[in-house]
Short mmCIF file of C-alpha atoms in Angstrom, two decimals:
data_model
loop_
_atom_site.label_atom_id
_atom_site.label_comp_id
_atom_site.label_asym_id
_atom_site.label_seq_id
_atom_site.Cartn_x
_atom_site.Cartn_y
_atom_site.Cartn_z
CA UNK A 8 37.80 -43.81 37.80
CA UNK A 9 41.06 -45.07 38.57
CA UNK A 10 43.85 -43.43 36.19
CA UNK A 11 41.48 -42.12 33.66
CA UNK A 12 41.44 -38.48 32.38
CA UNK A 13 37.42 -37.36 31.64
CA UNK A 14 36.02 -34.65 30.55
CA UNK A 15 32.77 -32.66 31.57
CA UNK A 16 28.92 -32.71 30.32
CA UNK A 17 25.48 -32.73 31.04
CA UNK A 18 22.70 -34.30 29.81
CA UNK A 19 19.55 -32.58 27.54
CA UNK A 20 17.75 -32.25 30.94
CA UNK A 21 21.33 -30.95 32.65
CA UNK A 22 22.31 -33.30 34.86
CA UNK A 23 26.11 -33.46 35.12
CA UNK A 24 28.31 -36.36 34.62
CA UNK A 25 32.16 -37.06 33.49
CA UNK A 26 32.47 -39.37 30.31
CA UNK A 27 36.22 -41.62 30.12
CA UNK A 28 36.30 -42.18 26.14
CA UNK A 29 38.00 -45.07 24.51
CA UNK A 30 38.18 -47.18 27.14
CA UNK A 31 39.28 -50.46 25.63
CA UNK A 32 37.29 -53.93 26.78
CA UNK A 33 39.59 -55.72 24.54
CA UNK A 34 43.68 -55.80 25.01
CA UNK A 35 44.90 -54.09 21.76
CA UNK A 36 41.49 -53.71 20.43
CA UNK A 37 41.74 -50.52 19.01
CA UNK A 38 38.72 -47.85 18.69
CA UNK A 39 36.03 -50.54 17.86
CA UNK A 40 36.06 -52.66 20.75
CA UNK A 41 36.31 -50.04 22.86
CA UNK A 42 33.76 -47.85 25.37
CA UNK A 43 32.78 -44.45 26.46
CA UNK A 44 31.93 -44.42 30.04
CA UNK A 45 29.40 -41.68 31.64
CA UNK A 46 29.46 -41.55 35.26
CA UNK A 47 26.87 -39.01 36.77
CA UNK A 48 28.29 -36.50 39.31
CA UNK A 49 28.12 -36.80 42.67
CA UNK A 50 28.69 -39.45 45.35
CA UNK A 51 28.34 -42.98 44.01
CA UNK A 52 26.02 -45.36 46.20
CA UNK A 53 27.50 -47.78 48.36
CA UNK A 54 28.64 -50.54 46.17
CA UNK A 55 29.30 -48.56 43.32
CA UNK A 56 26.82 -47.52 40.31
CA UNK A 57 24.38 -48.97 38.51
CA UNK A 58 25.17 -49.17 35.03
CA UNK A 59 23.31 -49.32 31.44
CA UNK A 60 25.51 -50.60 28.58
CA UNK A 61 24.11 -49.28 25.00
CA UNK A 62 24.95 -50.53 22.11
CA UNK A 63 24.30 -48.09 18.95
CA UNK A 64 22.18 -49.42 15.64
CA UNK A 65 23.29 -48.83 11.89
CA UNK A 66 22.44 -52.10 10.53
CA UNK A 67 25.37 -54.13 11.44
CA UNK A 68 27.70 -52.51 9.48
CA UNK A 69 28.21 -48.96 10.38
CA UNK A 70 27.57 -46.68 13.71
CA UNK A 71 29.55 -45.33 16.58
CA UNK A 72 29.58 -45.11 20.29
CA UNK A 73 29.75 -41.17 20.52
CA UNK A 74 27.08 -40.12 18.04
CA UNK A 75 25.53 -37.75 19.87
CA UNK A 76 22.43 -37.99 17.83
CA UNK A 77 18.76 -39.11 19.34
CA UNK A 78 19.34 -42.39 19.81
CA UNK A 79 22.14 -41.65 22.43
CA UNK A 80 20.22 -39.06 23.94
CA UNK A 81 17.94 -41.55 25.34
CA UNK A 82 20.29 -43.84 27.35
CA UNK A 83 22.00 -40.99 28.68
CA UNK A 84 19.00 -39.93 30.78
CA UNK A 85 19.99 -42.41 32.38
CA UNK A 86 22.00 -40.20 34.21
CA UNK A 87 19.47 -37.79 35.22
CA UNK A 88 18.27 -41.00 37.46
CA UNK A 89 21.62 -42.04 38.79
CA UNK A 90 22.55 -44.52 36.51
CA UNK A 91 25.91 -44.77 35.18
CA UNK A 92 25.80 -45.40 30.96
CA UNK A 93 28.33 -46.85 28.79
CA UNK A 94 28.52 -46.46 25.24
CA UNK A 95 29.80 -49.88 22.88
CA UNK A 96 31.47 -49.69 20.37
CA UNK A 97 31.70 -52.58 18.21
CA UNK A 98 33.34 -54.06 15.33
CA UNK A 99 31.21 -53.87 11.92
CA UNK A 100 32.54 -56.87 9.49
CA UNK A 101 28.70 -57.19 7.76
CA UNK A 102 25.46 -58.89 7.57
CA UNK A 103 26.78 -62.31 7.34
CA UNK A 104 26.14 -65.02 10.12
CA UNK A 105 30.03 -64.98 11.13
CA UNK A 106 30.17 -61.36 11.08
CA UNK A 107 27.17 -61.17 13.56
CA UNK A 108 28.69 -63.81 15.72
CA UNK A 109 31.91 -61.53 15.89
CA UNK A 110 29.56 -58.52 16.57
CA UNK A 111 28.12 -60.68 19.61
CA UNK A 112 31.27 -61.62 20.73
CA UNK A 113 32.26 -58.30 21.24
CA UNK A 114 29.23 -57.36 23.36
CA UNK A 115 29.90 -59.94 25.62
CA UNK A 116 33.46 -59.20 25.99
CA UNK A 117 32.54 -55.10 26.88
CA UNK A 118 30.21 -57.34 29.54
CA UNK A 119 32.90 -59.25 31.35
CA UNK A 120 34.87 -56.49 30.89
CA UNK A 121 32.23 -54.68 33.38
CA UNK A 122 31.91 -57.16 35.77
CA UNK A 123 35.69 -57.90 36.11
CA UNK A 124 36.29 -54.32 36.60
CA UNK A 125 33.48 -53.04 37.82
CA UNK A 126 35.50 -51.81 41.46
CA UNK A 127 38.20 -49.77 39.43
CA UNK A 128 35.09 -48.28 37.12
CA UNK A 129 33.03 -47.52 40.26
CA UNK A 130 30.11 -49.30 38.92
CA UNK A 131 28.48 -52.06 40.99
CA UNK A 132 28.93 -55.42 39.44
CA UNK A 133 25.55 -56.60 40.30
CA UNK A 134 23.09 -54.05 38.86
CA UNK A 135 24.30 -53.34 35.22
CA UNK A 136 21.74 -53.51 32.62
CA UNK A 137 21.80 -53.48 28.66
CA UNK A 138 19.88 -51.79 26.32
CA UNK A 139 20.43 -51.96 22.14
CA UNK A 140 18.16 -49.81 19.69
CA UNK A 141 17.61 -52.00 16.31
CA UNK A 142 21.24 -53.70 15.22
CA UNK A 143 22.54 -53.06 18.97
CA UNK A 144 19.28 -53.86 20.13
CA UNK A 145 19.54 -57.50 18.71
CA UNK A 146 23.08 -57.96 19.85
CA UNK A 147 22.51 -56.70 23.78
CA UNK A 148 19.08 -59.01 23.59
CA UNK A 149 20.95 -62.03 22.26
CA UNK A 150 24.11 -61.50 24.53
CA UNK A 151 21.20 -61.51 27.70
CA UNK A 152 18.96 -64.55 26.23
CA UNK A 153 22.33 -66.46 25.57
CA UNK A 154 24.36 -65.73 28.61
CA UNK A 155 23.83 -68.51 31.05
CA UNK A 156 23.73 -71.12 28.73
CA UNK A 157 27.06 -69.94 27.42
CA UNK A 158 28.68 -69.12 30.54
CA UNK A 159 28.80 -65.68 29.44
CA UNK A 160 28.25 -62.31 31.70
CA UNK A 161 24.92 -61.60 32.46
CA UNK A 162 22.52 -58.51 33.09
CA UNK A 163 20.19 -57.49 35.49
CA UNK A 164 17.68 -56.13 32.73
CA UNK A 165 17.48 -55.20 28.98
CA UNK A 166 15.55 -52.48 27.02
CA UNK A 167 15.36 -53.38 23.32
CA UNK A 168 14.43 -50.46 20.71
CA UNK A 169 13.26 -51.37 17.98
CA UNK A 170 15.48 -54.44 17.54
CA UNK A 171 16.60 -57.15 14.49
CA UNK A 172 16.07 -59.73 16.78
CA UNK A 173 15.27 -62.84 14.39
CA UNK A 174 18.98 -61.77 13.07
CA UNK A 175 20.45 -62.94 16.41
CA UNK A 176 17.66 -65.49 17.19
CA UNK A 177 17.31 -64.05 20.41
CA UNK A 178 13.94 -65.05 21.14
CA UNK A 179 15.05 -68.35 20.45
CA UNK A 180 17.00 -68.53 23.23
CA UNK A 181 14.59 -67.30 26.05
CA UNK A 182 14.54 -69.44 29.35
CA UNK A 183 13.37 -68.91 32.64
CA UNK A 184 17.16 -67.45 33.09
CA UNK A 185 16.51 -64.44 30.71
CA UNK A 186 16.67 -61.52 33.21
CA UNK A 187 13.38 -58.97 32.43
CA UNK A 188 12.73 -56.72 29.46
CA UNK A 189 10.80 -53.55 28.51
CA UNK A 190 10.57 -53.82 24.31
CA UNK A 191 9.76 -50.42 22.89
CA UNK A 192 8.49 -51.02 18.98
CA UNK A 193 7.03 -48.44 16.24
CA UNK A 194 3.87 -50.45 14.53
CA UNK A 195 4.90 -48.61 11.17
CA UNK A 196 8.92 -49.73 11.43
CA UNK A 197 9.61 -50.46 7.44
CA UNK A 198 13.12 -51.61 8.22
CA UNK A 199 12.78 -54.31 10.86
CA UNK A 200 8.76 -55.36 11.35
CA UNK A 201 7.15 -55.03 14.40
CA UNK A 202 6.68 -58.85 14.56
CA UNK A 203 10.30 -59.63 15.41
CA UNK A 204 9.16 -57.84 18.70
CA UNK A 205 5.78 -59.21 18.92
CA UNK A 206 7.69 -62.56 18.53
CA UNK A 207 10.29 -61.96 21.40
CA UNK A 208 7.31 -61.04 23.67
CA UNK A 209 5.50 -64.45 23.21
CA UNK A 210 8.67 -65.80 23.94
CA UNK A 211 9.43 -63.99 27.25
CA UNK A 212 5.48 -64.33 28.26
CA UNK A 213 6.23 -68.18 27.30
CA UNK A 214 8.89 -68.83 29.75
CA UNK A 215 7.42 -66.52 32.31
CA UNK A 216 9.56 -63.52 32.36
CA UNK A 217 8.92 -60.08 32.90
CA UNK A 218 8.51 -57.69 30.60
CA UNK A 219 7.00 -54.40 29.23
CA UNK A 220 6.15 -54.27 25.80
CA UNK A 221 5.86 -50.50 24.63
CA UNK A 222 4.05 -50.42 21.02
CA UNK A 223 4.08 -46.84 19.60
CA UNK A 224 1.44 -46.32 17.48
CA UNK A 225 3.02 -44.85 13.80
CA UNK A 226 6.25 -45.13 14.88
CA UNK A 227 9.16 -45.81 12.36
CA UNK A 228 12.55 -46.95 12.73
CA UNK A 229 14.91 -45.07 15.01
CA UNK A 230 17.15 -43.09 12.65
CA UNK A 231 16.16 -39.39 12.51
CA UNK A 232 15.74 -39.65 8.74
CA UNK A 233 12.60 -41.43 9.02
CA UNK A 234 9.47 -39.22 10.34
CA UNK A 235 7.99 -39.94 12.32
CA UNK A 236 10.31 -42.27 14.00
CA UNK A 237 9.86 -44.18 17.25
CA UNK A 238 12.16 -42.55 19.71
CA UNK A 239 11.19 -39.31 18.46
CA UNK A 240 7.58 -40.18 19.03
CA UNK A 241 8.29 -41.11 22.40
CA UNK A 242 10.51 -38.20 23.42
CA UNK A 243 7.07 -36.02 22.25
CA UNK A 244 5.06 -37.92 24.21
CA UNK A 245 7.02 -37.95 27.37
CA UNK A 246 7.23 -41.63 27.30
CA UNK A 247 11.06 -42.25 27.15
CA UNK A 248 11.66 -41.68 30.89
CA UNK A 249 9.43 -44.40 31.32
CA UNK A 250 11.94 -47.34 30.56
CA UNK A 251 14.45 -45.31 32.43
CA UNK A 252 12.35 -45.47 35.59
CA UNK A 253 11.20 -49.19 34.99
CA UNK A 254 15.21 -49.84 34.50
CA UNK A 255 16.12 -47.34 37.78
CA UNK A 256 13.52 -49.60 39.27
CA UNK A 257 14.55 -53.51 38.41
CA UNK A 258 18.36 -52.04 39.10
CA UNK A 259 17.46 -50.84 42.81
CA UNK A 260 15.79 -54.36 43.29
CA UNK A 261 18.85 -56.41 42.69
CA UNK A 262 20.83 -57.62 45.40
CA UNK A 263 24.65 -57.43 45.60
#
């Protein structure tokens, strides 16, 4: 990481990485358009790493990049499979349709951020995925669905948790150019309904791309304070690693 001061940590399962906080994606952005990067130890694969950017939920309006509760626990095994993570931040103006188009906007600006510096991170250009768990989840799916259309940077996968999709439209704008997806969805969320995923399948299945569709049977939203909730139904069932592989997986495919 070129002229960038880190600092040590491992992951639940103890793999090793250095994370770069505050890294801004925007020129005088400040700390809400700005990233923590997580680059596992070791020597990086020719062409740099692949990459996972997360985006955090809290309903639009609140959340952070370095909450080291559950729901950041999960893209950070990424790391025990080689795969570099980065942490959004966004900003949080509300629920209204501008506000969520300024919430977008700032997901696709960490994106090109990525790919324009993607040498200087040590990340490869070519093999970063996103991945968004229910606010975050909607923003990373509709930054994806929306990208070529729009010009915008795209991704070489997306896993959606538990995601507000029909806030974003996202399934709306599925085309043949929407890069695959692995949807993971509790069948007892009370805060957004399993059909906003059952409708973003239909659409991907539609326009005949790939995806994984991971129902959990019970499961509730992500935050902790709801029991039992989806990720921690998966992390029980040792069924978490299994987007990480299917991501490790469509990322060693690609091409650069």
């Amino acid at each position: 990481m070129i002229g960038m001061t880190g600092t040590r940590g491992q992951t639940k399962n103890g793999a090793g990485y250095m994370v770069y906080r505050d890294v801004a994606y925007v020129p005088s952005g400040g700390p809400l358009q700005s990233m923590d990067i997580y680059i596992p130890d070791g020597a990086a694969p020719e062409g740099g790493w692949p990459a996972v950017a997360y985006a955090h939920g809290g309903g639009f309006v609140a959340g952070d990049k370095a909450n080291e509760g559950q729901s950041l626990r999960f893209p950070l095994q990424a790391i025990d499979h080689g795969i570099a993570m980065l942490s959004l931040n966004y900003r949080l103006p509300g629920r209204e349709p501008e506000h969520i188009a300024m919430e977008l906007a700032d997901i696709q600006a960490a994106l090109r951020y990525l790919k324009d510096h993607a040498e200087e991170l040590g990340i490869n250009k070519d093999k970063i995925a996103s991945m968004g768990a229910s606010a975050g989840g909607a923003l990373v799916c509709a930054a994806a669905t929306r990208a070529k259309k729009e010009g915008e940077a795209s991704v070489a996968a997306v896993v959606s948790i538990a995601s507000a999709t029909d806030v974003t439209g996202a399934a709306d704008d599925v085309d043949r150019d929407t890069p695959p997806f692995f949807i993971i969805h509790g069948t007892a969320d009370s805060v957004v309904g399993i059909g906003q995923a059952e409708k973003l399948a239909a659409a991907l299945q539609s326009a005949a791309v790939p995806y994984i569709f991971q129902a959990v049977e019970g499961g509730e939203h992500t935050r902790p304070i709801d029991h039992p909730n989806t990720l921690t139904l998966l992390e029980e069932q040792n069924k978490l690693e299994e987007a990480i592989l299917w991501l490790k997986g469509i990322l060693a495919s690609v091409q650069s």
